XYZ file of C-alpha atoms in Angstrom:
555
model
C -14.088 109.715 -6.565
C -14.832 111.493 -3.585
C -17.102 114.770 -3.388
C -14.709 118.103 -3.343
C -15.903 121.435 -3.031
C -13.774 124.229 -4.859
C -13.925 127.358 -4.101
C -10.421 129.048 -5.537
C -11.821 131.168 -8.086
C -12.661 134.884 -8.543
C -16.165 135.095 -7.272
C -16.406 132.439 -5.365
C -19.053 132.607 -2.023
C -18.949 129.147 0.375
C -17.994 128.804 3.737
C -18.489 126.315 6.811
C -18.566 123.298 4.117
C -18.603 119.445 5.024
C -19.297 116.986 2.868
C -20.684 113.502 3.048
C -19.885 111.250 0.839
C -22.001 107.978 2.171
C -25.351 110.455 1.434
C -24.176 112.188 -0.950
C -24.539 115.462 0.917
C -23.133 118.756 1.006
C -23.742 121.371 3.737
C -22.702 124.831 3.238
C -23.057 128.525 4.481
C -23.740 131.544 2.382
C -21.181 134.292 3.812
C -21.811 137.490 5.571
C -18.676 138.969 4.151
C -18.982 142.372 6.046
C -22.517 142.993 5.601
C -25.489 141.461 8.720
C -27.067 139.348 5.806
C -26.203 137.243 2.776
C -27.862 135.697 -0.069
C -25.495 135.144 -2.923
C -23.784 131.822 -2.825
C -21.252 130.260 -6.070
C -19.469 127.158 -5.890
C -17.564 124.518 -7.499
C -18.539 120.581 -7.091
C -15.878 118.157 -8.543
C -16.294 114.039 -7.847
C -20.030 113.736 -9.182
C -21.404 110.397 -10.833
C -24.111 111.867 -12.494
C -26.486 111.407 -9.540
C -28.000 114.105 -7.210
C -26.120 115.623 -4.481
C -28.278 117.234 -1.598
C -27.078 120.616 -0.866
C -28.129 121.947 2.676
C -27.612 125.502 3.000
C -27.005 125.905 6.926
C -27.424 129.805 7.503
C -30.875 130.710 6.164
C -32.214 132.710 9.214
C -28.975 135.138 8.263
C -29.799 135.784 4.772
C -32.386 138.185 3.151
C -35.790 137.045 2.844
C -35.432 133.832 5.289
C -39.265 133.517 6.003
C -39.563 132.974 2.043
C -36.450 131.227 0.987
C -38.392 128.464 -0.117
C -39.497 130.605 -2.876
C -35.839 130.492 -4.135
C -34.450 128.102 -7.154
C -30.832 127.777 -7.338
C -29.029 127.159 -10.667
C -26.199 124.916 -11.605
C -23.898 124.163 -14.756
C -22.180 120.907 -15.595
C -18.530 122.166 -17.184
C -18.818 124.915 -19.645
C -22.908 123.922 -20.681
C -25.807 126.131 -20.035
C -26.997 127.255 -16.466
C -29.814 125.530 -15.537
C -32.669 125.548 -12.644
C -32.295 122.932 -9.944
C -35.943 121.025 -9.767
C -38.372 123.403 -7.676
C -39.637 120.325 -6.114
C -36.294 119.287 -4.758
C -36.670 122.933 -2.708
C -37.600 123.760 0.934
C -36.849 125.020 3.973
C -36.420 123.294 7.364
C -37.201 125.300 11.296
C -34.231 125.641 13.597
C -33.550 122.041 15.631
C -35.688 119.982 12.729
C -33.716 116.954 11.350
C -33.472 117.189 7.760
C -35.855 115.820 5.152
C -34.726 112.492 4.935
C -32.631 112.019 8.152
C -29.585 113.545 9.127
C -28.129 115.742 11.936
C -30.042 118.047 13.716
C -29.400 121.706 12.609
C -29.909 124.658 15.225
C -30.486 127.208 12.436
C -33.497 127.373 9.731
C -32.050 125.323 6.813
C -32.626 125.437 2.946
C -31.578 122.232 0.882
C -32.407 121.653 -3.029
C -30.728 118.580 -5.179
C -28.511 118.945 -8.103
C -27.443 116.828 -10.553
C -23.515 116.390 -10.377
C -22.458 114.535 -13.499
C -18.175 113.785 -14.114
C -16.346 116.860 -14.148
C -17.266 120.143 -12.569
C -20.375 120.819 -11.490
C -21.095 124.727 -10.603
C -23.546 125.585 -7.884
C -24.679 128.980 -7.471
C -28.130 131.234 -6.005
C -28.776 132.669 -9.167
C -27.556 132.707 -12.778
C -24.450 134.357 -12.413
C -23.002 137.471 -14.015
C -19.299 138.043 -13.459
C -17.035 140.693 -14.105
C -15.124 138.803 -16.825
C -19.045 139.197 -18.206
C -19.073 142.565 -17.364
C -15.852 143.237 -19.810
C -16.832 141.282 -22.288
C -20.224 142.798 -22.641
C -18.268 146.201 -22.662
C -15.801 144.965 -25.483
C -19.074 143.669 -27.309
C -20.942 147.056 -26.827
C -18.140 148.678 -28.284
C -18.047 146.761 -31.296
C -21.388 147.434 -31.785
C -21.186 150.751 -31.222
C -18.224 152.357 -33.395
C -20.732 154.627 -35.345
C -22.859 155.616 -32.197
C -20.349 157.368 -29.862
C -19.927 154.137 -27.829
C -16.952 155.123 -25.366
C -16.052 152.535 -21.563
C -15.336 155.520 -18.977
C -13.355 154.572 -16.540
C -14.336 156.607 -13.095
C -12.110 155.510 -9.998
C -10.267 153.037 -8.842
C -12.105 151.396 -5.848
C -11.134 150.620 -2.346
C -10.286 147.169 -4.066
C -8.059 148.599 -6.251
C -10.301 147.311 -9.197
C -11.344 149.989 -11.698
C -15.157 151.693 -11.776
C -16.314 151.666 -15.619
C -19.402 152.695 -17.202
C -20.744 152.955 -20.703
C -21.393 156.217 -22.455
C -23.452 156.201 -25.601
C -23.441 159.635 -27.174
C -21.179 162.970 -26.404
C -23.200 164.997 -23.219
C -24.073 168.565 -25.217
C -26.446 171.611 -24.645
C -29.947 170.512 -25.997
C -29.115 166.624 -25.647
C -32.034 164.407 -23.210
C -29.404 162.470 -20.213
C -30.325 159.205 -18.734
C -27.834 157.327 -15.897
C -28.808 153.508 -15.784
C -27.199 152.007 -12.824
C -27.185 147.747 -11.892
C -25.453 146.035 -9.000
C -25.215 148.674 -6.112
C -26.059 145.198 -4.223
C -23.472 143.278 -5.652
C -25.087 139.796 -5.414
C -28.555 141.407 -7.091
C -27.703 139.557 -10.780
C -30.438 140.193 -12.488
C -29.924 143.896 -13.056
C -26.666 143.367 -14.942
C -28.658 141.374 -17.672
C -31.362 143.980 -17.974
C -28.374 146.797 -18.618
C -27.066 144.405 -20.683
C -31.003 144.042 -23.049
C -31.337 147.761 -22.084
C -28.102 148.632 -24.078
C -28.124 146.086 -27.031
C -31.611 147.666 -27.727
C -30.301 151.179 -27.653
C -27.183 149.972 -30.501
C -30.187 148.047 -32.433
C -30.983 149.464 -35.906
C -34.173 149.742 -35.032
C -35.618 153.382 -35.780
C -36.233 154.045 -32.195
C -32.900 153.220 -31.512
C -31.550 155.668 -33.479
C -34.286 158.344 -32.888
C -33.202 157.987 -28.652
C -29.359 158.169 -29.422
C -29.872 161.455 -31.595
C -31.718 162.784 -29.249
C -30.375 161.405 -25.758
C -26.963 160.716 -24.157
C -26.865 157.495 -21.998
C -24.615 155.968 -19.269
C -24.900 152.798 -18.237
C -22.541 150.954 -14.872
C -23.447 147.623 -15.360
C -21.625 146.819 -12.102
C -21.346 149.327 -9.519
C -19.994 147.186 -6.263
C -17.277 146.175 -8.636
C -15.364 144.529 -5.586
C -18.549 142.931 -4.084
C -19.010 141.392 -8.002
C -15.330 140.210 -7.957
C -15.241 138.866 -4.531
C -18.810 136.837 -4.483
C -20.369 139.581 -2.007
C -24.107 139.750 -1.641
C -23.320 143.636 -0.662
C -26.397 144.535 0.635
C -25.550 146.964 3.902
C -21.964 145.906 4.060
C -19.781 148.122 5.842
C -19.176 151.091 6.107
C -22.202 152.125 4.354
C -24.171 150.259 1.917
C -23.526 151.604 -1.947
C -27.475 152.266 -1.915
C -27.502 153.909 1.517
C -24.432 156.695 0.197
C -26.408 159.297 -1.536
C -25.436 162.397 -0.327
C -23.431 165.985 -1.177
C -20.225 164.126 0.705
C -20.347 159.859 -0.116
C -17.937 157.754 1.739
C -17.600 155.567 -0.935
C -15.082 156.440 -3.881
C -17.476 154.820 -6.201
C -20.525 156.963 -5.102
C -18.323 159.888 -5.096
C -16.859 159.155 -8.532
C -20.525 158.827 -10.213
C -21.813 161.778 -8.711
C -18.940 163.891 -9.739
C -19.441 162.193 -13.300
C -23.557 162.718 -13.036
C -23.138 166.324 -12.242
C -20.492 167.004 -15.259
C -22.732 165.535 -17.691
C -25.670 167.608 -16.638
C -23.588 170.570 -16.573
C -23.104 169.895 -20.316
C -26.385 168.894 -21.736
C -28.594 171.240 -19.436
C -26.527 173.938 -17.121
C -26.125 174.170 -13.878
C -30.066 174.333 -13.483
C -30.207 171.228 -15.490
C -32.079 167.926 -14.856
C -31.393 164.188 -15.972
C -34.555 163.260 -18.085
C -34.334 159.664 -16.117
C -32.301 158.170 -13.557
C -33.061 154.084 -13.190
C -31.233 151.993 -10.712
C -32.179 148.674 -10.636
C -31.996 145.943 -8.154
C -33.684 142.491 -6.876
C -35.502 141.551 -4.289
C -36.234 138.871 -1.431
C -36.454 134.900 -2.715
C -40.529 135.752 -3.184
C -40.273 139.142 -4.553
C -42.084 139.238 -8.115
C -40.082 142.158 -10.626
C -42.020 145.573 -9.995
C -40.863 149.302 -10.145
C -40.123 151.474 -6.621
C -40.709 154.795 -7.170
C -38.966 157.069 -4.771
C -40.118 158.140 -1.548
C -42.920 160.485 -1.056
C -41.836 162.067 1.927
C -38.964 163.352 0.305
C -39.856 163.528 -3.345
C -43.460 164.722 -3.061
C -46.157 163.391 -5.080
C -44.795 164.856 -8.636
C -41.877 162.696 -8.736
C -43.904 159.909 -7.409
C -46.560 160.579 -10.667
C -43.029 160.537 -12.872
C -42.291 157.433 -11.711
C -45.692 155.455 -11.962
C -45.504 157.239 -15.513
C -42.106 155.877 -16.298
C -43.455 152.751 -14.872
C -46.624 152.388 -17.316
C -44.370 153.132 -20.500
C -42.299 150.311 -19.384
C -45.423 148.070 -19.214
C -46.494 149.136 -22.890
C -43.627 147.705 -24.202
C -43.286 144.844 -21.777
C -44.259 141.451 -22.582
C -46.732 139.088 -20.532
C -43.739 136.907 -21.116
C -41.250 138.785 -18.568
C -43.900 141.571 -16.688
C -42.712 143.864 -14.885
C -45.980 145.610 -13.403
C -46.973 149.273 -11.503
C -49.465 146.882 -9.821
C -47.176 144.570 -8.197
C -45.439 147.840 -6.541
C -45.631 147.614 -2.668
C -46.115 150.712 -1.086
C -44.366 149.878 2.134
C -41.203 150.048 0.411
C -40.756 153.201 2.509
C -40.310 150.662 5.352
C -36.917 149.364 3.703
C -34.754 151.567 5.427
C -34.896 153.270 8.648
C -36.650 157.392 8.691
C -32.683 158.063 9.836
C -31.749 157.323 6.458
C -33.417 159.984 5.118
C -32.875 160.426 1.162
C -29.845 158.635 0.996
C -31.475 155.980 -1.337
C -30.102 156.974 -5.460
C -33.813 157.268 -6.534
C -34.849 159.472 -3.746
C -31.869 161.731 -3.535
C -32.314 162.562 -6.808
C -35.630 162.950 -7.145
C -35.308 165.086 -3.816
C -32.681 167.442 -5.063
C -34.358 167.939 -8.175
C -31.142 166.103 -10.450
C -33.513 163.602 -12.339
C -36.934 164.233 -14.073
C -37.941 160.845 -13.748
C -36.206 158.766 -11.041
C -37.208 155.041 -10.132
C -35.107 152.061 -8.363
C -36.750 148.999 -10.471
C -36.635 145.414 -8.864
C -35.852 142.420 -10.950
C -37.251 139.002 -9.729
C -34.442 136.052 -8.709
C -36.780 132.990 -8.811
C -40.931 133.546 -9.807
C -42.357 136.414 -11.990
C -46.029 137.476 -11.723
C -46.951 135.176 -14.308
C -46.085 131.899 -12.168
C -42.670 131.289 -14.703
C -39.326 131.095 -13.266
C -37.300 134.073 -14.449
C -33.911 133.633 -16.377
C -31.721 135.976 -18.158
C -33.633 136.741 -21.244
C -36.475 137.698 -19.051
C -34.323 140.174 -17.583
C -32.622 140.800 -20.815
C -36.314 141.588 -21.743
C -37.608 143.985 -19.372
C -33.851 146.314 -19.792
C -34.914 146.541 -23.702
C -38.656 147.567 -22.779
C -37.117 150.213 -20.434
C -35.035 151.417 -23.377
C -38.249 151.489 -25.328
C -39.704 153.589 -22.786
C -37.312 156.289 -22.326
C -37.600 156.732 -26.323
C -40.787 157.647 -25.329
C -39.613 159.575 -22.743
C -37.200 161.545 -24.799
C -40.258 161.845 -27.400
C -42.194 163.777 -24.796
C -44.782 161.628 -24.380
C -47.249 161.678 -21.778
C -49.917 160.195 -19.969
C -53.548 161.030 -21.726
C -55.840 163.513 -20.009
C -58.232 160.855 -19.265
C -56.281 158.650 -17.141
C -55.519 159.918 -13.419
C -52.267 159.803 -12.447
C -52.187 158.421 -8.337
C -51.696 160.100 -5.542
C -48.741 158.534 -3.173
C -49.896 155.786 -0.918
C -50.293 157.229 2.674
C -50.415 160.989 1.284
C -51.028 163.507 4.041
C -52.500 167.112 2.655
C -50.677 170.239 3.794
C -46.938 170.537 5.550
C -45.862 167.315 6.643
C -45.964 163.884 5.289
C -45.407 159.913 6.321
C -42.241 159.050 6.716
C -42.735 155.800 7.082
C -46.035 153.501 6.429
C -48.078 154.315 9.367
C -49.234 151.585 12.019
C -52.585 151.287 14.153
C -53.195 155.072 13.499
C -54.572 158.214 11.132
C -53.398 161.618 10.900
C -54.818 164.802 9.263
C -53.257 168.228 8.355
C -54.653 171.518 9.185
C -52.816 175.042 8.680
C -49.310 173.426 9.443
C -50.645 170.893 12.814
C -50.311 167.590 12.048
C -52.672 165.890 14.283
C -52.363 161.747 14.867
C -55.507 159.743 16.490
C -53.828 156.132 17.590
C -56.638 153.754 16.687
C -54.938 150.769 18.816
C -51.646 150.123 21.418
C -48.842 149.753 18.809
C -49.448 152.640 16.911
C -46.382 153.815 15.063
C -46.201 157.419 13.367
C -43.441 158.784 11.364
C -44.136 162.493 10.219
C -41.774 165.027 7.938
C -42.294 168.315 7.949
C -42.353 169.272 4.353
C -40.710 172.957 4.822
C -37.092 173.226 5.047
C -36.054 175.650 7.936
C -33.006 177.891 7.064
C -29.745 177.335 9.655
C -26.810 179.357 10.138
C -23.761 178.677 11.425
C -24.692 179.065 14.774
C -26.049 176.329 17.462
C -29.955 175.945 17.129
C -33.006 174.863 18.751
C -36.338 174.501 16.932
C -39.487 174.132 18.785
C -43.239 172.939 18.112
C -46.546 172.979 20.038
C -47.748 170.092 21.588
C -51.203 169.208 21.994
C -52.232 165.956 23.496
C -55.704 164.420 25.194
C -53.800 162.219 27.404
C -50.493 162.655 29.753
C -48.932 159.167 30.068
C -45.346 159.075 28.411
C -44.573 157.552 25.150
C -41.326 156.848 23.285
C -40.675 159.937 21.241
C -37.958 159.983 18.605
C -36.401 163.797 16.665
C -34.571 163.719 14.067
C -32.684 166.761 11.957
C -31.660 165.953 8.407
C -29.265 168.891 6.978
C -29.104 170.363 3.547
C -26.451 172.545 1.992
C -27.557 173.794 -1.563
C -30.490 172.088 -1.403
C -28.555 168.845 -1.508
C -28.934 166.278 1.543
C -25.366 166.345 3.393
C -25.590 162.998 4.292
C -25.931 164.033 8.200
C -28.338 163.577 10.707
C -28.895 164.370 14.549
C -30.653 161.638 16.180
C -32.210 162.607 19.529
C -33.881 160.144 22.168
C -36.506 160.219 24.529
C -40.281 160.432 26.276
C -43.112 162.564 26.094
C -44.582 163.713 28.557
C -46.609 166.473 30.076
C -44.666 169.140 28.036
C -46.349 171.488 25.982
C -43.903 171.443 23.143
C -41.564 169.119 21.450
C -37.642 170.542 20.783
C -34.565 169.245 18.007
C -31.456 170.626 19.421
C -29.120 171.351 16.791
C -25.664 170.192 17.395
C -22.909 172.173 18.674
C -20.364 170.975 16.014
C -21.988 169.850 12.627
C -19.503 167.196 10.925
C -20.749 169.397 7.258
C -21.548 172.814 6.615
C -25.322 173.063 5.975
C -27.716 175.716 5.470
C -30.946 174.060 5.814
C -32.318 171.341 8.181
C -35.728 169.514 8.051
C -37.257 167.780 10.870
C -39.325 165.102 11.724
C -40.658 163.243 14.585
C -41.235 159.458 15.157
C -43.953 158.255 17.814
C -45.211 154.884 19.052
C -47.787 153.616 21.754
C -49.423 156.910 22.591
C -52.805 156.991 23.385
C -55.519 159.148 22.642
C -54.571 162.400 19.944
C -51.418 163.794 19.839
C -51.377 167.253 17.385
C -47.328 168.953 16.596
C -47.694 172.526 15.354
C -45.084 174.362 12.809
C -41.645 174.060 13.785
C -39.602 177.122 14.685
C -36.120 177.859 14.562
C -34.140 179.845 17.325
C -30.492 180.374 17.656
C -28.773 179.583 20.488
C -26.665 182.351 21.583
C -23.560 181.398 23.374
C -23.206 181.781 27.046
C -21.255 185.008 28.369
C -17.952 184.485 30.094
């Protein structure tokens, strides 16, 4: 029987497939969908003899992580049996215009190709172990069973753009007095492994464990084990696909009904267990990385956050490792500090752990990434590792909710890249240092592609009207660099979601000016600013912003 790939099922993610039948080859894209990278792939293999088909996945340099990818070990199921791991030997990556392995065509993209075994029947193929939304409703008909005497109710928040329905778990009735923790998974849609962890995280919580019971009498939980619920249903990787990526929405006005919808639901709860000046005790979003990434916790940015909320997180982080397992670690140490570098500075705190660690909404807020492929301990990862690591983070908001913290004798860290006084790194800084002194930040390039990002830490109040803000300049040297402003605006202390991007040189001025816009697409009240620089030479020192209204011109 001749080689088939299927593809007509919910979930599904192939494109650009031919098959060879002599070679017993199959080459096949991972899609875009309507994002600038993929990852996820899922497909169907019927005509198999038992032996190994090669599977040559044609698109690497467009998916996530492409320098590493031959980190990454697919999975596969024959019929209804257990997912298994393809043999890591059987895995590598091939340069753009390289034959393949063994022969073949040329290809004029970087390739990937692993073999699987495709025995009679159906053989699925698929990037990691997969976790559907038929899962997702019958883990949410299973937590309900098992949670009749614990206030188990499925919420159901929006419909989405997909016309698919936004659901989350609530464990406990939000009231005055009562701890409130918001576990999110899949804002990515193709990022599996987070759905199992929600899935360990609340099967711990139901236990009859003492804990257990201990954190629901004292706490009130939500869990979305799917977020991107069309990206789930429709095989999307989801990462940046249009018109904003799910993790890129945070703001006082989301374009997304399903960011809208949670925040709307985040804010009522808080209103209930705290008042309107009331915090979530945690907020945990959790996510996977490149092929290579190991599982480790991000805590949210410093620029934003300030150093507090980064000590909450490495502090949420070590509780996690107490009750971890060297089985399935999930480590403070493996955190990479240039995970400020993920997104642009235009972004600003538009990431869910930074916004609301920002805005003050969460007590402890941390994104947490789960590995695909190898943990730190050299072992491929599977779902009861992830499974795993959700019920240690259960265990360690108990703890949490407990009001347990870190002994005096240990030091809690300062933020990588911490600058003392009123600004901070925006993003990692490159070839450079920088001190503060009485509101200058001051930046020595130590070699030709120095890159600084700075944030001044203030937020300056803006009316209605037009503005300009202005800063001294000082620099030892004349010749004209690239020079980058940007305005970030606030209403309510909440980020808006807009931002003023304005281009240009330096040059022999003596200050540096952020126009405010004439029309602003959101009423604001505050702004802060910041200012990126590359290839200057020499020292360049910015003084304390002001702000000065532009009057309109007379008639």
């Amino acid at each position: 029987m001749a080689l088939q790939v299927l593809k007509d099922f919910e979930h599904a993610a192939v494109e650009k497939v031919r098959v060879s039948d002599s070679d017993r080859r199959i080459q096949f894209a991972a899609p875009l969908g309507d994002g600038p990278r993929g990852m996820w792939f899922h497909f169907k293999v019927a005509g198999g003899d038992g032996s190994p088909v090669r599977m040559i996945l044609t698109n690497r340099d467009h998916l996530l992580g492409a320098p590493t990818f031959d980190r990454a070990v697919p999975v596969y199921r024959t019929g209804d049996g257990p997912w298994l791991r393809v043999d890591p030997t059987t895995c590598r990556s091939g340069e753009p215009g390289g034959g393949l392995f063994d022969g073949g065509p040329r290809l004029t993209q970087g390739f990937f190709q692993f073999d699987v075994p495709c025995g009679p029947g159906v053989t699925e193929v698929a990037y990691c172990y997969p976790f559907t939304m038929q899962d997702v409703e019958e883990a949410f008909a299973r937590w309900t069973a098992m949670g009749r005497r614990s206030g188990v109710k499925i919420l159901t928040l929006c419909r989405t753009r997909g016309g698919r329905s936004l659901r989350v778990l609530r464990i406990g009735t939000p009231a005055r007095g009562r701890k409130l923790i918001w576990v999110l998974a899949r804002q990515h849609s193709g990022e599996v492994p987070g759905s199992f962890a929600a899935e360990g995280l609340v099967e711990a919580i139901l236990s009859k464990a003492k804990w257990a019971a201990g954190l629901r009498r004292r706490a009130t939980i939500f869990v979305c084990p799917a977020t991107d619920v069309d990206g789930v249903a429709e095989g999307m990787y989801g990462k940046d696909r249009a018109p904003v990526d799910f993790n890129r929405d945070w703001c006082a006005f989301p374009q997304r009904p399903e960011i809208r919808a949670l925040r709307q639901a985040m804010d009522a709860s808080r209103l209930k267990c705290g008042g309107r000046s009331g915090s979530m005790l945690a907020f945990i979003d959790l996510h996977a990385p490149g092929p290579s990434g190991v599982s480790f916790p991000v805590p949210p940015s410093p620029a934003w956050s300030g150093p507090d909320a980064w000590r909450s997180a490495w502090w949420l982080a070590k509780l996690i490792e107490r009750f971890n397992s060297e089985q399935s670690p999930l480590r403070w140490a493996n955190n990479d500090p240039e995970h400020i570098d993920w997104s642009g500075p235009e972004v600003g705190p538009k990431v869910s752990s930074t916004f609301h660690a920002a805005c003050g909404l969460a007590d402890h807020s941390s994104s947490i990434e789960l590995s695909y492929n190898w943990q730190a301990n050299s072992r491929l990862a599977g779902p009861d590792d992830w499974r795993r690591i959700g019920q240690s983070i259960a265990r360690a908001l108990e703890a949490l909710c407990r009001g347990v913290k870190p002994p005096r004798t240990v030091q809690r860290p300062d933020p990588p890249f911490h600058l003392e006084g009123g600004w901070s790194w925006l993003r990692v800084p490159r070839q450079c240092n920088a001190k503060v002194h009485d509101d200058i930040v001051s930046v020595q390039a130590d070699g030709p592609q120095g890159y600084a990002a700075v944030l001044f830490n203030t937020a300056v109040p803006v009316g209605r009207q037009r503005f300009v803000a202005t800063a001294a300049l000082y620099r030892t040297s004349h010749r004209k660099c690239p020079v980058h402003r940007l305005i970030f605006f606030f209403k309510d202390g909440v980020f808006t979601g807009e931002v003023v991007e304005q281009k240009g040189e330096l040059g022999s001025q003596s200050i540096i000016r952020w126009r405010g816009p004439t029309r602003r697409k959101r009423p604001a009240d505050a702004a802060r600013l910041a200012v990126v620089i590359r290839n200057w030479p020499g020292t360049l020192s910015i003084g304390r912003p002001e702000i000065e209204p532009v009057r309109p011109a007379k008639k």
